[in-house]
Structures are given as C-alpha cells and as structure tokens.
Short mmCIF file of C-alpha atoms in Angstrom, two decimals:
data_model
loop_
_atom_site.label_atom_id
_atom_site.label_comp_id
_atom_site.label_asym_id
_atom_site.label_seq_id
_atom_site.Cartn_x
_atom_site.Cartn_y
_atom_site.Cartn_z
CA MET A 1 -6.73 96.17 107.08
CA ASP A 2 -3.91 98.19 108.59
CA TYR A 3 -2.06 96.26 111.38
CA LEU A 4 1.21 96.46 113.32
CA TYR A 5 3.84 93.87 112.14
CA TYR A 6 6.02 92.45 114.64
CA LYS A 7 9.05 90.09 113.88
CA ALA A 8 9.85 87.25 116.26
CA ILE A 9 13.50 87.46 117.45
CA ASN A 10 15.66 84.65 116.21
CA TRP A 11 18.82 84.23 118.29
CA ASP A 12 20.11 81.78 115.63
CA ASP A 13 20.09 84.58 113.22
CA ILE A 14 22.92 86.96 114.78
CA LYS A 15 23.70 90.13 112.86
CA ASP A 16 26.19 91.29 115.58
CA ASN A 17 28.18 88.85 117.66
CA PHE A 18 28.72 91.46 120.20
CA ASP A 19 24.96 91.38 121.02
CA LYS A 20 25.11 87.64 121.76
CA TYR A 21 28.28 87.77 123.81
CA THR A 22 27.12 90.97 125.91
CA TRP A 23 23.79 89.08 126.57
CA GLU A 24 25.71 86.14 127.78
CA GLN A 25 28.04 88.24 130.04
CA LEU A 26 24.92 90.18 131.42
CA THR A 27 23.13 87.11 132.36
CA THR A 28 26.09 85.44 133.85
CA ASN A 29 26.78 88.53 135.85
CA PHE A 30 23.07 88.38 137.09
CA TRP A 31 22.62 89.11 140.56
CA LEU A 32 20.04 90.60 143.23
CA ASP A 33 20.71 93.01 146.06
CA ILE A 34 18.68 90.67 148.51
CA ARG A 35 21.02 88.04 148.20
CA ILE A 36 24.03 89.89 149.57
CA PRO A 37 23.94 89.91 153.54
CA VAL A 38 24.64 93.69 154.07
CA THR A 39 23.15 93.58 157.62
CA ASN A 40 26.32 91.63 158.47
CA ASP A 41 28.23 94.85 158.26
CA GLN A 42 26.30 96.47 160.92
CA PRO A 43 28.97 95.75 163.69
CA ALA A 44 31.60 97.46 161.57
CA TRP A 45 29.31 100.22 160.61
CA GLN A 46 28.83 101.09 164.35
CA GLN A 47 32.51 101.45 164.75
CA LEU A 48 32.76 104.22 162.13
CA ALA A 49 32.82 107.81 163.20
CA ASP A 50 29.64 109.83 162.51
CA THR A 51 31.27 111.97 159.84
CA GLN A 52 32.43 108.83 157.96
CA GLN A 53 28.99 107.40 158.32
CA GLN A 54 27.43 110.63 156.88
CA ALA A 55 30.03 110.77 154.05
CA ILE A 56 29.28 107.14 152.91
CA THR A 57 25.51 107.67 153.14
CA ARG A 58 25.54 110.94 151.13
CA MET A 59 27.72 109.67 148.44
CA LEU A 60 25.86 106.49 148.05
CA ALA A 61 22.50 108.55 148.01
CA GLY A 62 24.03 110.66 145.05
CA ALA A 63 24.92 107.54 143.31
CA SER A 64 21.43 106.22 143.83
CA MET A 65 19.98 109.21 142.12
CA LEU A 66 22.10 108.53 139.01
CA ALA A 67 21.15 104.82 139.00
CA VAL A 68 17.46 105.94 139.13
CA TYR A 69 17.85 108.28 136.42
CA GLN A 70 19.81 105.55 134.32
CA SER A 71 17.00 103.06 134.84
CA GLU A 72 14.14 105.59 134.07
CA VAL A 73 15.64 107.83 131.41
CA GLY A 74 19.24 107.16 130.34
CA THR A 75 18.98 103.65 129.11
CA PRO A 76 15.50 103.87 127.57
CA ALA A 77 16.69 106.99 125.64
CA ILE A 78 19.53 104.96 123.82
CA ARG A 79 17.11 102.27 122.59
CA HIS A 80 15.70 104.17 119.77
CA ASP A 81 18.40 103.66 117.31
CA ARG A 82 19.06 99.94 117.77
CA ARG A 83 20.70 98.06 114.90
CA THR A 84 19.47 94.63 115.80
CA GLN A 85 16.59 92.93 117.68
CA GLN A 86 19.11 91.33 119.91
CA GLU A 87 20.46 94.78 120.76
CA GLU A 88 16.92 95.72 122.12
CA SER A 89 17.07 92.58 124.28
CA VAL A 90 20.54 93.65 125.52
CA LEU A 91 19.31 97.13 126.32
CA ASN A 92 16.33 95.74 128.17
CA THR A 93 18.40 93.63 130.35
CA ILE A 94 20.63 96.87 131.11
CA THR A 95 17.43 98.69 132.01
CA PHE A 96 16.47 96.20 134.51
CA MET A 97 20.02 95.85 136.07
CA LYS A 98 19.91 99.59 136.63
CA SER A 99 16.75 99.21 138.45
CA VAL A 100 18.67 96.64 140.63
CA HIS A 101 21.60 99.05 141.10
CA ALA A 102 19.06 101.66 142.15
CA LYS A 103 17.46 99.59 144.68
CA SER A 104 20.75 98.39 146.11
CA TYR A 105 21.55 101.64 147.77
CA THR A 106 18.13 101.41 149.50
CA THR A 107 19.06 97.90 150.50
CA ILE A 108 22.37 99.26 152.02
CA PHE A 109 20.67 101.92 153.92
CA ARG A 110 17.94 99.68 155.39
CA ALA A 111 20.79 97.48 156.56
CA LEU A 112 23.05 99.98 158.09
CA ILE A 113 20.53 102.77 159.23
CA PRO A 114 17.34 101.16 159.67
CA GLY A 115 14.39 103.57 159.48
CA ASN A 116 16.68 106.52 158.59
CA GLY A 117 17.70 105.94 155.06
CA GLY A 118 14.99 107.95 153.39
CA ALA A 119 16.70 111.14 154.86
CA ASN A 120 19.77 110.52 152.81
CA LEU A 121 17.74 110.25 149.76
CA THR A 122 15.79 113.24 150.57
CA TRP A 123 19.09 115.04 150.99
CA ALA A 124 20.28 114.01 147.48
CA ASP A 125 17.02 115.20 145.94
CA ASN A 126 17.56 118.50 147.23
CA ASN A 127 21.35 118.83 146.55
CA ALA A 128 22.05 121.57 143.94
CA ASP A 129 24.90 119.83 142.21
CA LEU A 130 23.28 116.56 141.88
CA GLN A 131 20.27 118.22 140.26
CA ALA A 132 22.37 120.17 138.06
CA GLU A 133 24.01 117.01 136.75
CA ILE A 134 20.66 115.46 136.28
CA ASP A 135 19.32 118.59 134.45
CA GLN A 136 22.38 118.59 132.12
CA LEU A 137 21.83 114.71 131.34
CA ALA A 138 17.99 115.26 131.00
CA GLN A 139 18.51 117.93 128.27
CA THR A 140 20.64 115.47 126.16
CA SER A 141 18.21 112.36 126.76
CA THR A 142 15.38 114.57 125.53
CA ASN A 143 17.01 116.66 122.74
CA GLY A 144 20.11 115.20 121.74
CA THR A 145 21.28 112.78 118.99
CA ALA A 146 21.58 108.98 119.56
CA LEU A 147 25.44 109.27 119.77
CA GLN A 148 25.23 112.20 122.14
CA LYS A 149 22.87 110.11 124.48
CA LYS A 150 25.30 107.14 124.35
CA ALA A 151 28.16 109.26 125.34
CA LEU A 152 26.65 110.89 128.33
CA PHE A 153 25.14 107.28 129.36
CA ILE A 154 28.77 106.07 129.63
CA LEU A 155 29.81 109.18 131.62
CA THR A 156 27.21 108.67 134.04
CA GLU A 157 28.25 105.06 134.65
CA THR A 158 31.75 106.00 135.21
CA GLY A 159 33.05 109.67 135.49
CA LEU A 160 29.79 110.95 137.49
CA SER A 161 29.75 107.59 139.66
CA PHE A 162 33.28 106.52 140.56
CA GLY A 163 34.11 109.52 142.90
CA LYS A 164 31.00 108.80 144.81
CA TYR A 165 32.11 105.33 145.65
CA TRP A 166 35.40 106.46 147.17
CA THR A 167 34.08 106.61 150.77
CA THR A 168 32.74 102.92 150.60
CA LEU A 169 35.72 101.46 148.69
CA GLN A 170 38.29 102.75 151.13
CA THR A 171 36.23 101.31 154.14
CA HIS A 172 37.40 97.76 153.96
CA SER A 173 35.53 96.58 156.99
CA LEU A 174 32.25 96.95 155.15
CA VAL A 175 32.76 93.74 153.48
CA ASN A 176 29.27 93.05 151.89
CA THR A 177 28.69 96.61 151.18
CA TYR A 178 31.90 96.60 149.09
CA GLN A 179 30.61 93.48 147.37
CA MET A 180 27.35 95.21 146.48
CA LEU A 181 29.49 97.95 144.89
CA ALA A 182 31.72 95.52 143.14
CA ASN A 183 28.69 93.85 141.48
CA ILE A 184 27.52 97.51 140.26
CA LEU A 185 30.83 98.17 138.84
CA ARG A 186 31.19 94.98 137.03
CA GLY A 187 27.66 95.89 135.56
CA SER A 188 28.91 99.23 134.71
CA ALA A 189 31.85 97.74 132.97
CA ILE A 190 29.81 95.57 130.66
CA PHE A 191 27.30 98.43 129.99
CA SER A 192 30.09 100.85 129.21
CA ALA A 193 31.96 98.59 126.69
CA TYR A 194 28.78 97.57 124.94
CA VAL A 195 27.33 101.04 124.48
CA GLY A 196 30.83 102.37 123.58
CA TYR A 197 31.07 99.83 120.92
CA LYS A 198 27.65 100.73 119.49
CA PHE A 199 28.63 104.51 119.65
CA HIS A 200 31.81 103.56 117.61
CA LEU A 201 29.72 101.94 114.89
CA GLY A 202 27.46 105.17 114.64
CA PHE A 203 30.56 107.38 114.83
CA GLU A 204 32.13 105.71 112.00
CA ASP A 205 29.04 106.29 109.76
CA LEU A 206 29.52 110.29 110.24
CA ALA A 207 31.37 112.40 107.88
CA SER A 208 34.74 113.65 109.24
CA SER A 209 33.45 117.09 109.88
CA ASP A 210 30.45 115.79 111.60
CA GLN A 211 32.76 113.61 113.79
CA ALA A 212 34.85 116.49 114.84
CA GLU A 213 31.84 118.48 115.75
CA LEU A 214 30.49 115.49 117.86
CA GLN A 215 33.88 115.15 119.63
CA HIS A 216 33.95 118.95 120.37
CA TRP A 217 30.44 118.65 121.85
CA ILE A 218 31.46 115.53 124.00
CA ASN A 219 34.44 117.22 125.41
CA THR A 220 32.41 120.29 126.34
CA GLN A 221 29.79 118.32 128.09
CA PHE A 222 32.32 116.13 129.70
CA ASP A 223 34.17 119.10 131.18
CA GLN A 224 31.01 120.80 132.39
CA LEU A 225 29.61 117.72 134.11
CA MET A 226 33.04 116.83 135.60
CA GLN A 227 33.27 120.32 137.01
CA THR A 228 30.07 119.93 138.61
CA GLU A 229 31.00 116.42 140.07
CA LYS A 230 34.18 117.98 141.46
CA ASP A 231 32.09 120.88 142.98
CA PHE A 232 29.82 118.16 144.52
CA LEU A 233 32.79 116.03 146.02
CA GLU A 234 34.57 119.17 147.30
CA ALA A 235 31.39 120.40 148.99
CA ASN A 236 30.77 117.02 150.81
CA LEU A 237 34.03 115.64 151.67
CA ASP A 238 36.60 116.81 153.99
CA ASP A 239 39.43 115.60 151.69
CA ALA A 240 38.07 115.10 148.31
CA ALA A 241 41.30 114.71 146.28
CA GLU A 242 41.16 110.90 145.94
CA ALA A 243 37.39 110.96 145.21
CA ILE A 244 38.10 113.43 142.44
CA ASN A 245 40.98 111.29 141.19
CA LEU A 246 38.52 108.35 140.89
CA ALA A 247 35.87 110.50 139.11
CA TYR A 248 38.74 111.61 136.65
CA TYR A 249 39.70 108.04 136.02
CA GLY A 250 36.06 107.29 135.22
CA ALA A 251 35.63 110.13 132.82
CA ASN A 252 38.93 108.90 131.13
CA HIS A 253 37.41 105.44 130.95
CA ALA A 254 34.30 106.92 129.38
CA LEU A 255 36.47 108.73 126.68
CA ILE A 256 38.43 105.47 125.99
CA SER A 257 35.18 103.65 125.50
CA LEU A 258 34.07 106.01 122.97
CA GLY A 259 37.38 105.49 121.17
CA PHE A 260 38.77 108.68 122.24
CA ASP A 261 42.09 109.67 124.17
CA ALA A 262 42.05 110.18 127.90
CA VAL A 263 42.34 114.05 128.74
CA TYR A 264 41.95 114.01 132.63
CA GLU A 265 45.14 113.78 134.78
CA VAL A 266 44.92 110.90 137.04
CA GLN A 267 47.36 109.84 139.87
CA PRO A 268 48.08 106.11 140.57
CA SER A 269 46.40 104.80 143.64
CA PRO A 270 45.47 101.54 145.11
CA LEU A 271 41.65 102.50 144.64
CA VAL A 272 42.46 103.24 140.91
CA ALA A 273 43.95 99.94 140.54
CA GLN A 274 40.98 98.27 142.24
CA LEU A 275 38.60 99.94 139.52
CA LYS A 276 40.95 98.80 136.72
CA GLU A 277 40.63 95.34 138.00
CA LEU A 278 36.71 95.55 138.03
CA MET A 279 36.39 97.32 134.60
CA ILE A 280 37.04 96.10 131.21
CA ASP A 281 37.65 98.35 128.19
CA GLN A 282 36.24 97.90 124.72
CA ASN A 283 39.18 96.47 123.12
CA GLN A 284 39.38 93.70 125.88
CA PHE A 285 35.67 93.06 125.24
CA LEU A 286 36.16 92.66 121.40
CA GLN A 287 39.07 90.21 122.03
CA GLN A 288 36.83 88.27 124.28
CA VAL A 289 34.01 88.17 121.79
CA THR A 290 36.63 87.18 118.98
CA ALA A 291 37.95 84.40 121.16
CA ALA A 292 34.46 83.02 122.00
CA ASN A 293 33.41 83.18 118.35
CA ASN A 294 36.65 81.27 117.39
CA GLU A 295 35.88 78.73 120.08
CA SER A 296 32.43 78.13 119.00
CA ASP A 297 33.42 77.71 115.29
CA THR A 298 36.07 75.07 116.43
CA GLU A 299 33.33 73.23 118.32
CA LYS A 300 31.04 73.39 115.26
CA MET A 301 33.77 71.99 113.08
CA THR A 302 34.31 69.07 115.44
CA ASP A 303 30.77 68.38 115.67
CA ASP A 304 30.47 68.41 111.80
CA ASP A 305 33.57 66.02 111.59
CA TYR A 306 31.51 63.34 113.46
CA ASP A 307 28.16 64.00 111.64
CA PHE A 308 27.33 60.81 110.06
#
C-alpha cells in the first residue's frame, strides 16, 4: 500500500544550530499587538496636525500591505527549499509573526482613528506605487528561484519598509505606537539575519558564474524596487529626504544580510542610529550562536564531571 511518510521532528538532533538559536530568539521575542496600550496615545495623536496624521496613517497602511504580503505569500514561498525540519518550524513561526505584524497596523488605526482605519487601508490598496511593488515581488514569489525569493523577502522586511516607518519614528509623543514598531523591527531583524544566513548557504553551493548572474539579478531588482519606493515616498510626503535615507539604509542592510556590499548612499542621522540599535546583522547573529553553543558545551561538560 502506498502511503505518505512523515518523520517526527527531533529537537535533540540538530543539523544546524542556527535553527535552534533562531527559534529561541523568535519565541523569546514573541509578542501580541493587543498587549500594547496604543489607545493611550490618543491625547498625543489629537495634538498632531491633520497633515501629520495623514502622513502617518498612509505610511503605516503601506507597511501593512507589505506585512500582509509577507504573511500570505512571501514567507510561504521560501519554505520549499528547507534544509532541515527545524527550519520548517522556524519559518512557520515567522509566518505567524508576520500575521501579527499585519494585524498590528489595524490595531494602531483602531486606537488612533476609531471607525475610520479602513479608509487608509483602501487608499493603500489603490495606490499605484504600492501595487507595483507587490506585483514585482509576486512575480519572483511565483516564478523565481529559491535564492531570488529569499533576497526579495529580506528587501521587503527592510528597504521597502523602513522609509514608511519614518513618520511614526520621528513622532516621539506616540509612545505606544513607537513600541509597536520597535517590536516589528526587532522581528524583522531576526527574520532578515536568519533568511540571509540560509541564502548564504545556498549561494555558496552555486558555481561562480551562477553567483555572478544571481548577484546581477539582485542588484537589478533592488534598484527597480527602491526606485518605486522612492517614488512612493516622494509622492506622499512633503519632505521625503529622511524617509528615503531610511529606505536606503534598509536596502543596504538587506544586501549585507545576503553577504554583499552596501551600494546605496546613506547619510548619518538620529533615526538611522535608532534603526541600527534595533537591527542585527548576520555576523552578530552568528557570533551569538557560537557563544550560545560554547556556553551549552561548557554546561554539558560540567554536568558530565559530576555524573556519578
């Protein structure tokens, strides 16, 4: 009789310690939007000018669209070339957390503009630049290679999102809304480091000619998407320079996560410094994995010494 064979996952049989460490980071960083009292930002929100309120809600609506895409399409698309069973578990958790990220924007709208948040989401649905970004991402999610999908997944978490956060990050009076974004950014930092590491493993398996071809494809895709993002920010912000600067910082972060050099010009600024504090690069992550492994080995040796 033909039947499907399923193998139980054994977390004591770890093929890649990066999976275990990322799982622990994701579960430690677990949070839900309903636990953050965004309604406490209402008094500060009412003090903002109408133009500032509109800029914040429209940018967050754009970020919401990307989060929904990542939860429904972007993350599932990179699960098909998993190297370990634990990797599947990690990506399942990332998929769930992207759904939390997507819901968070609705929670913000519900708290700050009760009964009218849907209008901003409809505005994002009908925005040509946002739809152009999604269309380009979707083409790769459908027809691209596993490594191409990973590369654009990371860019979506960083370069296509950071500029949209600018209006909120600079509004310090919205304390709880900022906390929500900080939680999202910490998640994106873990997602990007992990997927970047898995990308690097696959990239090293390629022939040098295939590596060069893939890097050219990534550079072309990044340039096209970042131009669309620049157009979106300039069309919807009175002064988009700092938002574009954050977007370019995010694109550079994505390239570095993939193991490539940064190519976009970024000016130092307080908000760039804030993002750097929240983000983590792949090398830092690997160092932490190594440190955690060494600590675990030391503890095991100590236990063995007293095993009578």
